[in-house]
Amino acid sequence: MEAFIPNHLFNAIMRHAKQVLDAERSVNDIQIKKEFAFYSLSKAESLFEELTQEQAALLKPLTEIKNEQELENFKESLTSYIYPFPSISEAQLKKMFKKTKKLHPPELTDKKRKQLTYLSWLDAGSMKKFMVYEYEGKLAALKGSFLPSQKKDICHFCNQVTDVGLFTVDVTLNSKANTYKALSNYICQDAESCNAHLTNTEKLDYFVAYSQSAKK
Ligand SMILES: [Zn+2]
């Protein structure tokens, strides 16, 4: 069976799995626990447009989770089927960010690529944040300023309350007329943590689509 679970859906499945374990611990009624476990499984299944029998069978043990070890085993069983973030060479990145002389992207191991929905890093010297995201089959590159916030707030992408910063990207409205519009959102300071909390890509899609569409 080939990899079919993108990082954010893996996070979403594991969130349902964790809830099954929480219910196992906090609910007394066996019938209610069982119903909740199957409800959670249906939620996990509905994350996918369609599932083959084999893929569905992989998710099924979610209903059986009764302790930390079983949660861990379930997580392990999915790991081989996580769809990795594309492998990008430094030369490709240089092409994507032509105007930037020195790029300092993080090193991407195979394991790391499986933990990414989007790739991002901050250049602390210039306080520019770089972002690469696969949108509609193409790699989109975004670069913007990043201003860390003093207080915690909700990340626009992953929805967790955390240390955030204001990410501002200039969107070209009309390149001939040289008009721009700033697109700003509070997002996680720590991209690794953001990727670990993302359970859907709705906001990320919108952000990237908006910034890209204006360029065309
Ligand atoms: Zn986030």
Coordinates of N, CA and C and ligand atoms in Angstrom, one line a residue:
M1 N 0.8 -1.2 0.0 CA 0.0 0.0 0.0 C 0.9 1.3 0.0
E2 N 0.5 2.2 -0.8 CA 1.3 3.4 -0.9 C 0.9 4.4 0.1
A3 N 1.8 5.4 0.4 CA 1.5 6.4 1.3 C 0.3 7.2 0.8
F4 N -0.6 7.5 1.8 CA -1.8 8.2 1.3 C -2.3 9.3 2.4
I5 N -1.5 9.4 3.5 CA -2.0 10.3 4.5 C -1.1 11.6 4.6
P6 N -1.6 12.7 4.2 CA -0.7 13.9 4.4 C -0.6 14.3 5.9
N7 N 0.4 15.0 6.2 CA 0.7 15.3 7.6 C -0.5 15.8 8.4
H8 N -1.2 16.8 7.8 CA -2.3 17.4 8.5 C -3.4 16.4 8.8
L9 N -3.7 15.4 7.9 CA -4.7 14.4 8.1 C -4.2 13.4 9.1
F10 N -2.9 13.2 9.1 CA -2.3 12.3 10.2 C -2.6 12.9 11.6
N11 N -2.3 14.2 11.6 CA -2.6 14.9 12.9 C -4.1 14.8 13.3
A12 N -5.0 15.0 12.3 CA -6.4 14.9 12.6 C -6.8 13.5 13.1
I13 N -6.3 12.5 12.4 CA -6.6 11.1 12.8 C -6.1 10.8 14.2
M14 N -4.9 11.3 14.5 CA -4.3 11.1 15.9 C -5.1 11.9 16.9
R15 N -5.7 13.0 16.5 CA -6.5 13.7 17.5 C -7.8 12.9 17.8
H16 N -8.4 12.3 16.8 CA -9.5 11.4 17.1 C -9.1 10.2 17.9
A17 N -7.9 9.6 17.6 CA -7.5 8.5 18.4 C -7.3 8.8 19.9
K18 N -6.7 10.0 20.1 CA -6.5 10.5 21.5 C -7.8 10.7 22.2
Q19 N -8.8 11.1 21.5 CA -10.1 11.3 22.1 C -10.8 10.0 22.5
V20 N -10.5 8.9 21.7 CA -11.0 7.6 22.0 C -10.3 7.1 23.3
L21 N -9.0 7.4 23.5 CA -8.3 7.0 24.7 C -8.9 7.9 25.9
D22 N -9.1 9.1 25.7 CA -9.7 10.0 26.7 C -11.0 9.5 27.2
A23 N -11.9 9.1 26.2 CA -13.2 8.6 26.5 C -13.1 7.2 27.3
E24 N -12.1 6.4 26.9 CA -11.9 5.2 27.6 C -11.6 5.4 29.1
R25 N -10.9 6.5 29.3 CA -10.5 6.8 30.7 C -11.6 7.5 31.5
S26 N -12.4 8.3 30.8 CA -13.3 9.1 31.6 C -14.8 8.7 31.6
V27 N -15.1 7.8 30.6 CA -16.5 7.4 30.5 C -16.7 6.0 31.1
N28 N -17.7 5.8 31.9 CA -17.9 4.5 32.5 C -18.7 3.5 31.7
D29 N -19.7 4.0 31.0 CA -20.7 3.2 30.3 C -20.0 2.6 29.1
I30 N -19.9 1.2 29.0 CA -19.2 0.5 28.0 C -19.8 0.8 26.6
Q31 N -21.2 0.8 26.6 CA -21.9 1.1 25.3 C -21.5 2.4 24.7
I32 N -21.5 3.4 25.6 CA -21.2 4.8 25.2 C -19.8 4.9 24.7
K33 N -18.9 4.3 25.4 CA -17.5 4.3 24.9 C -17.4 3.7 23.5
K34 N -18.1 2.6 23.3 CA -18.0 1.9 22.0 C -18.6 2.8 20.9
E35 N -19.7 3.4 21.2 CA -20.3 4.2 20.2 C -19.4 5.4 19.9
F36 N -18.8 6.0 20.9 CA -17.9 7.1 20.7 C -16.7 6.7 19.8
A37 N -16.2 5.5 20.1 CA -15.0 5.0 19.4 C -15.4 4.8 17.9
F38 N -16.6 4.3 17.6 CA -17.0 4.1 16.2 C -17.3 5.5 15.5
Y39 N -17.9 6.4 16.3 CA -18.1 7.7 15.8 C -16.8 8.4 15.5
S40 N -15.8 8.2 16.3 CA -14.4 8.8 16.0 C -13.8 8.2 14.8
L41 N -14.0 6.9 14.6 CA -13.5 6.2 13.4 C -14.2 6.8 12.1
S42 N -15.5 7.0 12.2 CA -16.2 7.5 11.1 C -15.7 9.0 10.7
K43 N -15.4 9.7 11.8 CA -14.9 11.0 11.6 C -13.5 11.0 10.9
A44 N -12.7 10.0 11.3 CA -11.3 9.8 10.7 C -11.5 9.4 9.3
E45 N -12.4 8.5 9.0 CA -12.6 8.0 7.6 C -13.1 9.2 6.7
S46 N -13.9 10.0 7.3 CA -14.5 11.1 6.5 C -13.5 12.2 6.1
L47 N -12.3 12.1 6.7 CA -11.3 13.1 6.3 C -10.8 12.8 4.9
F48 N -11.1 11.6 4.4 CA -10.6 11.2 3.1 C -11.8 11.1 2.1
E49 N -11.6 11.6 0.9 CA -12.7 11.5 -0.1 C -13.1 10.1 -0.3
E50 N -12.1 9.2 -0.5 CA -12.4 7.8 -0.6 C -11.2 7.0 0.0
L51 N -11.6 5.8 0.5 CA -10.6 4.9 1.0 C -10.7 3.5 0.4
T52 N -9.5 2.9 0.1 CA -9.6 1.5 -0.4 C -9.8 0.7 0.9
Q53 N -10.1 -0.6 0.6 CA -10.4 -1.5 1.8 C -9.2 -1.6 2.7
E54 N -8.0 -1.6 2.0 CA -6.7 -1.7 2.7 C -6.5 -0.5 3.6
Q55 N -6.8 0.7 3.0 CA -6.6 1.9 3.8 C -7.6 2.0 5.0
A56 N -8.8 1.6 4.7 CA -9.8 1.6 5.8 C -9.4 0.6 6.9
A57 N -8.8 -0.5 6.5 CA -8.4 -1.5 7.5 C -7.3 -1.0 8.4
L58 N -6.5 -0.1 7.9 CA -5.4 0.5 8.6 C -6.0 1.5 9.7
L59 N -7.1 2.1 9.4 CA -7.7 3.1 10.4 C -8.5 2.4 11.5
K60 N -9.0 1.2 11.1 CA -10.0 0.5 12.0 C -9.5 0.3 13.5
P61 N -8.3 -0.1 13.7 CA -7.8 -0.3 15.1 C -8.0 0.9 16.0
L62 N -8.4 2.1 15.4 CA -8.6 3.3 16.2 C -9.7 3.0 17.3
T63 N -10.6 2.2 17.0 CA -11.7 1.9 17.9 C -11.3 1.0 19.1
E64 N -10.1 0.4 19.0 CA -9.7 -0.5 20.0 C -8.7 0.1 21.0
I65 N -8.4 1.4 20.9 CA -7.4 2.0 21.7 C -7.8 2.1 23.2
K66 N -7.1 1.4 24.1 CA -7.5 1.4 25.5 C -6.4 1.9 26.4
N67 N -5.2 2.1 25.9 CA -4.1 2.6 26.7 C -3.0 3.4 25.9
E68 N -2.1 4.0 26.5 CA -1.0 4.8 25.8 C -0.3 3.9 24.8
Q69 N 0.0 2.7 25.2 CA 0.8 1.8 24.4 C 0.0 1.5 23.1
E70 N -1.3 1.3 23.2 CA -2.1 1.0 22.0 C -2.2 2.3 21.1
L71 N -2.2 3.4 21.8 CA -2.3 4.7 21.0 C -1.0 4.8 20.2
E72 N 0.1 4.5 20.9 CA 1.5 4.6 20.3 C 1.6 3.6 19.1
N73 N 1.1 2.4 19.4 CA 1.1 1.3 18.3 C 0.3 1.8 17.1
F74 N -0.8 2.4 17.3 CA -1.7 2.9 16.3 C -0.9 3.9 15.4
K75 N -0.3 4.8 16.2 CA 0.5 5.9 15.5 C 1.6 5.3 14.7
E76 N 2.3 4.3 15.2 CA 3.4 3.7 14.5 C 2.9 3.0 13.2
S77 N 1.7 2.4 13.3 CA 1.2 1.6 12.2 C 0.8 2.6 11.0
L78 N 0.6 3.9 11.3 CA 0.3 4.8 10.3 C 1.5 5.4 9.6
T79 N 2.6 5.5 10.4 CA 3.8 6.2 10.0 C 4.3 5.9 8.6
S80 N 4.3 4.6 8.2 CA 4.8 4.3 6.9 C 3.9 4.8 5.8
Y81 N 2.7 5.2 6.1 CA 1.7 5.6 5.1 C 1.5 7.1 5.0
I82 N 2.4 7.8 5.7 CA 2.3 9.3 5.7 C 3.0 9.8 4.4
Y83 N 2.3 10.6 3.7 CA 2.7 11.2 2.5 C 3.7 12.3 2.8
P84 N 4.9 12.2 2.3 CA 5.9 13.3 2.7 C 5.8 14.6 1.9
F85 N 6.3 15.6 2.5 CA 6.4 16.9 1.8 C 7.5 16.7 0.7
P86 N 7.3 17.3 -0.5 CA 8.2 17.0 -1.6 C 9.7 17.3 -1.2
S87 N 10.6 16.6 -1.8 CA 12.0 16.8 -1.5 C 12.4 18.0 -2.4
I88 N 13.0 19.0 -1.8 CA 13.4 20.2 -2.6 C 14.9 20.4 -2.4
S89 N 15.6 20.6 -3.6 CA 17.0 20.8 -3.5 C 17.2 22.3 -3.2
E90 N 18.4 22.6 -2.7 CA 18.8 24.0 -2.5 C 18.7 24.8 -3.7
A91 N 19.1 24.2 -4.9 CA 19.1 24.9 -6.1 C 17.6 25.3 -6.5
Q92 N 16.7 24.4 -6.2 CA 15.3 24.7 -6.5 C 14.8 25.8 -5.6
L93 N 15.2 25.8 -4.4 CA 14.8 26.9 -3.5 C 15.4 28.2 -3.9
K94 N 16.6 28.2 -4.4 CA 17.2 29.4 -4.9 C 16.4 30.0 -6.0
K95 N 15.9 29.1 -6.9 CA 15.1 29.5 -8.0 C 13.8 30.2 -7.5
M96 N 13.3 29.6 -6.5 CA 12.0 30.1 -6.0 C 12.1 31.4 -5.3
F97 N 13.2 31.6 -4.7 CA 13.4 32.9 -4.0 C 14.6 33.6 -4.7
K98 N 14.4 34.0 -5.9 CA 15.5 34.6 -6.7 C 16.1 35.8 -6.1
K99 N 15.3 36.6 -5.5 CA 15.8 37.9 -5.0 C 16.6 37.8 -3.7
T100 N 16.5 36.7 -3.1 CA 17.2 36.5 -1.8 C 18.6 35.9 -2.1
K101 N 19.6 36.6 -1.6 CA 21.0 36.1 -1.9 C 21.4 34.9 -1.1
K102 N 21.1 35.0 0.2 CA 21.5 33.8 1.1 C 20.3 33.2 1.7
L103 N 20.1 32.0 1.4 CA 19.0 31.2 2.0 C 19.5 30.3 3.1
H104 N 18.8 30.2 4.1 CA 19.3 29.3 5.2 C 18.1 28.3 5.5
P105 N 17.7 27.5 4.5 CA 16.6 26.6 4.8 C 17.1 25.5 5.8
P106 N 16.1 24.9 6.6 CA 16.5 23.8 7.5 C 16.8 22.6 6.6
E107 N 17.6 21.7 7.2 CA 17.9 20.5 6.5 C 16.6 19.5 6.6
L108 N 16.3 18.9 5.5 CA 15.1 18.1 5.4 C 15.4 16.6 5.3
T109 N 15.3 15.9 6.4 CA 15.4 14.5 6.4 C 14.1 13.9 5.9
D110 N 14.2 12.6 5.6 CA 12.9 11.9 5.2 C 11.9 11.9 6.3
K111 N 12.4 11.8 7.5 CA 11.5 11.8 8.7 C 10.8 13.2 8.8
K112 N 11.6 14.2 8.7 CA 11.1 15.6 8.8 C 10.1 15.9 7.7
R113 N 10.3 15.4 6.5 CA 9.4 15.7 5.4 C 8.0 15.1 5.7
K114 N 8.0 14.0 6.5 CA 6.7 13.4 6.8 C 6.0 14.2 7.9
Q115 N 6.6 15.2 8.5 CA 6.0 16.0 9.5 C 5.7 17.4 9.0
L116 N 5.7 17.6 7.7 CA 5.4 18.9 7.2 C 4.2 19.0 6.3
T117 N 3.4 20.0 6.5 CA 2.4 20.4 5.5 C 2.9 21.5 4.7
Y118 N 3.6 22.4 5.4 CA 4.3 23.5 4.7 C 5.7 23.6 5.3
L119 N 6.6 24.0 4.5 CA 8.0 24.3 4.9 C 8.2 25.7 5.2
S120 N 8.8 26.1 6.3 CA 9.0 27.5 6.6 C 10.2 27.7 7.5
W121 N 10.8 28.8 7.3 CA 11.9 29.1 8.2 C 12.1 30.7 8.3
L122 N 12.7 31.1 9.4 CA 12.9 32.5 9.6 C 14.3 32.9 9.4
D123 N 14.6 34.0 8.7 CA 15.9 34.5 8.7 C 16.0 35.6 9.7
A124 N 16.7 35.2 10.8 CA 16.6 36.1 12.0 C 17.3 37.4 11.7
G125 N 18.3 37.5 10.8 CA 19.0 38.7 10.5 C 18.0 39.7 9.9
S126 N 17.3 39.3 8.9 CA 16.4 40.2 8.2 C 14.9 40.2 8.7
M127 N 14.7 39.2 9.6 CA 13.3 38.9 10.1 C 12.3 38.7 8.9
K128 N 12.8 38.0 7.9 CA 12.0 37.6 6.8 C 11.6 36.1 7.0
K129 N 10.4 35.8 6.8 CA 9.9 34.4 6.9 C 9.7 33.9 5.5
F130 N 10.2 32.7 5.3 CA 10.1 32.0 4.0 C 9.1 30.8 4.2
M131 N 8.3 30.6 3.1 CA 7.3 29.6 3.2 C 7.2 28.9 1.8
V132 N 7.2 27.6 1.9 CA 7.0 26.8 0.7 C 5.8 25.8 0.9
Y133 N 4.9 25.8 0.0 CA 3.7 25.0 0.2 C 3.2 24.5 -1.1
E134 N 2.8 23.2 -1.1 CA 2.3 22.6 -2.4 C 0.9 22.9 -2.5
Y135 N 0.6 23.7 -3.5 CA -0.8 24.1 -3.7 C -1.2 23.8 -5.2
E136 N -2.3 23.0 -5.3 CA -2.8 22.6 -6.6 C -1.7 22.0 -7.4
G137 N -0.9 21.1 -6.8 CA 0.1 20.4 -7.5 C 1.4 21.2 -7.8
K138 N 1.4 22.4 -7.4 CA 2.6 23.2 -7.7 C 3.2 23.7 -6.4
L139 N 4.5 23.9 -6.4 CA 5.1 24.5 -5.1 C 5.0 26.0 -5.2
A140 N 4.4 26.5 -4.2 CA 4.2 28.0 -4.1 C 5.2 28.5 -3.1
A141 N 5.9 29.6 -3.4 CA 6.9 30.2 -2.5 C 6.4 31.5 -2.0
L142 N 6.5 31.7 -0.8 CA 6.1 33.0 -0.2 C 7.2 33.5 0.7
K143 N 7.4 34.8 0.7 CA 8.4 35.5 1.5 C 7.7 36.7 2.1
G144 N 7.9 36.9 3.4 CA 7.3 38.1 4.0 C 8.0 38.5 5.3
S145 N 7.6 39.6 5.8 CA 8.2 40.0 7.1 C 7.5 39.3 8.2
F146 N 8.3 39.1 9.3 CA 7.7 38.4 10.5 C 8.0 39.2 11.7
L147 N 7.0 39.6 12.4 CA 7.1 40.4 13.7 C 6.6 39.6 14.8
P148 N 7.5 39.0 15.7 CA 7.0 38.3 16.8 C 6.1 39.1 17.7
S149 N 5.0 38.5 18.2 CA 4.1 39.2 19.1 C 4.5 38.9 20.6
Q150 N 4.2 39.9 21.4 CA 4.6 39.8 22.8 C 3.7 38.8 23.6
K151 N 2.4 38.8 23.2 CA 1.5 37.9 23.9 C 1.0 36.7 23.0
K152 N 0.6 35.7 23.6 CA 0.1 34.5 22.9 C -1.2 34.9 22.2
D153 N -1.4 34.2 21.1 CA -2.6 34.4 20.3 C -2.9 33.1 19.5
I154 N -4.1 33.2 18.8 CA -4.4 32.0 18.0 C -3.7 32.1 16.6
C155 N -3.1 31.0 16.3 CA -2.5 30.9 15.0 C -3.5 30.7 13.9
H156 N -3.4 31.6 12.8 CA -4.4 31.6 11.8 C -4.4 30.2 11.0
F157 N -3.3 29.5 10.9 CA -3.2 28.3 10.2 C -3.7 27.1 11.0
C158 N -3.1 26.9 12.2 CA -3.4 25.7 12.9 C -4.3 25.8 14.1
N159 N -4.7 27.1 14.4 CA -5.7 27.3 15.4 C -5.3 27.1 16.9
Q160 N -4.1 26.8 17.2 CA -3.7 26.7 18.6 C -3.3 28.0 19.1
V161 N -3.5 28.2 20.5 CA -3.1 29.4 21.1 C -1.7 29.2 21.5
T162 N -0.8 30.1 21.0 CA 0.6 29.9 21.1 C 1.4 31.2 20.9
D163 N 2.7 31.1 20.9 CA 3.5 32.2 20.6 C 3.4 32.5 19.1
V164 N 2.9 33.6 18.8 CA 2.7 33.9 17.4 C 3.5 35.1 16.9
G165 N 3.4 35.4 15.6 CA 4.0 36.6 15.1 C 3.2 37.0 13.9
L166 N 3.3 38.3 13.5 CA 2.6 38.8 12.4 C 3.4 38.5 11.1
F167 N 2.8 37.7 10.2 CA 3.4 37.4 9.0 C 2.8 38.2 7.9
T168 N 3.5 39.1 7.3 CA 3.0 40.0 6.3 C 3.6 39.8 4.9
V169 N 2.8 39.5 3.9 CA 3.3 39.2 2.6 C 2.7 40.3 1.7
D170 N 3.5 40.9 0.8 CA 3.0 41.9 -0.1 C 2.4 41.1 -1.3
V171 N 1.2 41.4 -1.6 CA 0.5 40.8 -2.7 C 0.4 41.8 -3.8
T172 N 0.9 41.4 -5.0 CA 0.9 42.3 -6.1 C -0.5 42.4 -6.7
L173 N -1.1 43.6 -6.7 CA -2.4 43.7 -7.3 C -2.3 44.0 -8.8
N174 N -1.4 44.8 -9.1 CA -1.2 45.2 -10.5 C 0.3 45.5 -10.7
S175 N 1.0 44.6 -11.4 CA 2.4 44.7 -11.5 C 2.8 46.0 -12.4
K176 N 1.9 46.2 -13.4 CA 2.2 47.4 -14.3 C 2.0 48.7 -13.5
A177 N 1.0 48.7 -12.7 CA 0.8 50.0 -12.0 C 1.6 50.0 -10.7
N178 N 2.3 48.9 -10.4 CA 3.1 48.8 -9.2 C 2.2 49.0 -7.9
T179 N 1.1 48.4 -7.9 CA 0.3 48.5 -6.7 C 0.3 47.1 -5.9
Y180 N 0.4 47.3 -4.6 CA 0.5 46.2 -3.7 C -0.5 46.3 -2.6
K181 N -0.8 45.1 -2.0 CA -1.6 45.1 -0.8 C -0.9 44.2 0.2
A182 N -0.9 44.6 1.4 CA -0.2 43.7 2.4 C -1.2 42.7 3.0
L183 N -0.8 41.5 3.0 CA -1.7 40.4 3.6 C -1.0 40.0 4.9
S184 N -1.7 40.2 6.0 CA -1.1 39.9 7.3 C -1.9 38.9 8.1
N185 N -1.2 38.0 8.7 CA -1.9 37.0 9.6 C -1.0 36.7 10.8
Y186 N -1.6 36.5 12.0 CA -0.8 36.0 13.1 C -0.7 34.5 12.9
I187 N 0.6 34.0 12.9 CA 0.8 32.6 12.8 C 1.9 32.1 13.8
C188 N 2.0 30.8 14.0 CA 3.0 30.3 15.0 C 4.4 30.8 14.7
Q189 N 5.1 31.1 15.7 CA 6.5 31.4 15.6 C 7.3 30.2 15.2
D190 N 6.8 29.1 15.8 CA 7.5 27.8 15.6 C 6.8 27.0 14.5
A191 N 7.4 26.9 13.3 CA 6.7 26.3 12.2 C 6.6 24.8 12.4
E192 N 7.5 24.2 13.2 CA 7.5 22.8 13.5 C 6.3 22.4 14.3
S193 N 6.0 23.3 15.3 CA 4.9 23.1 16.2 C 3.6 23.3 15.4
C194 N 3.6 24.3 14.5 CA 2.4 24.6 13.7 C 2.1 23.4 12.8
N195 N 3.1 22.8 12.2 CA 2.9 21.6 11.4 C 2.4 20.4 12.2
A196 N 2.7 20.4 13.5 CA 2.3 19.3 14.3 C 0.9 19.5 14.8
H197 N 0.3 20.7 14.6 CA -1.0 21.0 15.1 C -2.0 21.2 13.9
L198 N -1.5 21.3 12.7 CA -2.4 21.5 11.6 C -3.3 20.3 11.4
T199 N -4.6 20.5 11.3 CA -5.5 19.3 11.0 C -6.3 19.6 9.7
N200 N -6.2 20.8 9.2 CA -6.8 21.0 7.9 C -6.0 22.2 7.2
T201 N -6.1 22.3 5.9 CA -5.3 23.3 5.2 C -6.1 24.4 4.6
E202 N -7.4 24.5 5.1 CA -8.3 25.5 4.6 C -7.7 27.0 4.6
K203 N -7.2 27.4 5.7 CA -6.6 28.7 5.9 C -5.3 28.9 5.1
L204 N -4.6 27.9 5.1 CA -3.3 27.9 4.4 C -3.5 28.0 2.9
D205 N -4.5 27.2 2.4 CA -4.9 27.2 1.0 C -5.3 28.6 0.6
Y206 N -6.2 29.2 1.4 CA -6.7 30.5 1.1 C -5.6 31.5 1.0
F207 N -4.7 31.5 2.0 CA -3.6 32.4 2.1 C -2.7 32.3 0.9
V208 N -2.4 31.1 0.5 CA -1.5 30.9 -0.6 C -2.2 31.2 -1.9
A209 N -3.4 30.8 -2.0 CA -4.2 31.1 -3.3 C -4.3 32.6 -3.5
Y210 N -4.6 33.3 -2.4 CA -4.8 34.7 -2.5 C -3.5 35.4 -2.9
S211 N -2.5 35.0 -2.3 CA -1.2 35.7 -2.6 C -0.7 35.3 -4.0
Q212 N -1.0 34.1 -4.5 CA -0.6 33.7 -5.8 C -1.5 34.3 -6.9
S213 N -2.8 34.3 -6.7 CA -3.7 34.7 -7.7 C -3.4 36.1 -8.2
A214 N -3.1 36.9 -7.3 CA -2.8 38.3 -7.6 C -1.7 38.5 -8.5
K215 N -0.7 37.6 -8.5 CA 0.5 37.7 -9.3 C 0.2 37.4 -10.8
K216 N -0.8 36.7 -11.0 CA -1.1 36.2 -12.4 C -1.5 37.3 -13.3
Ligands
ZN1 ZN 0.2 27.4 13.8

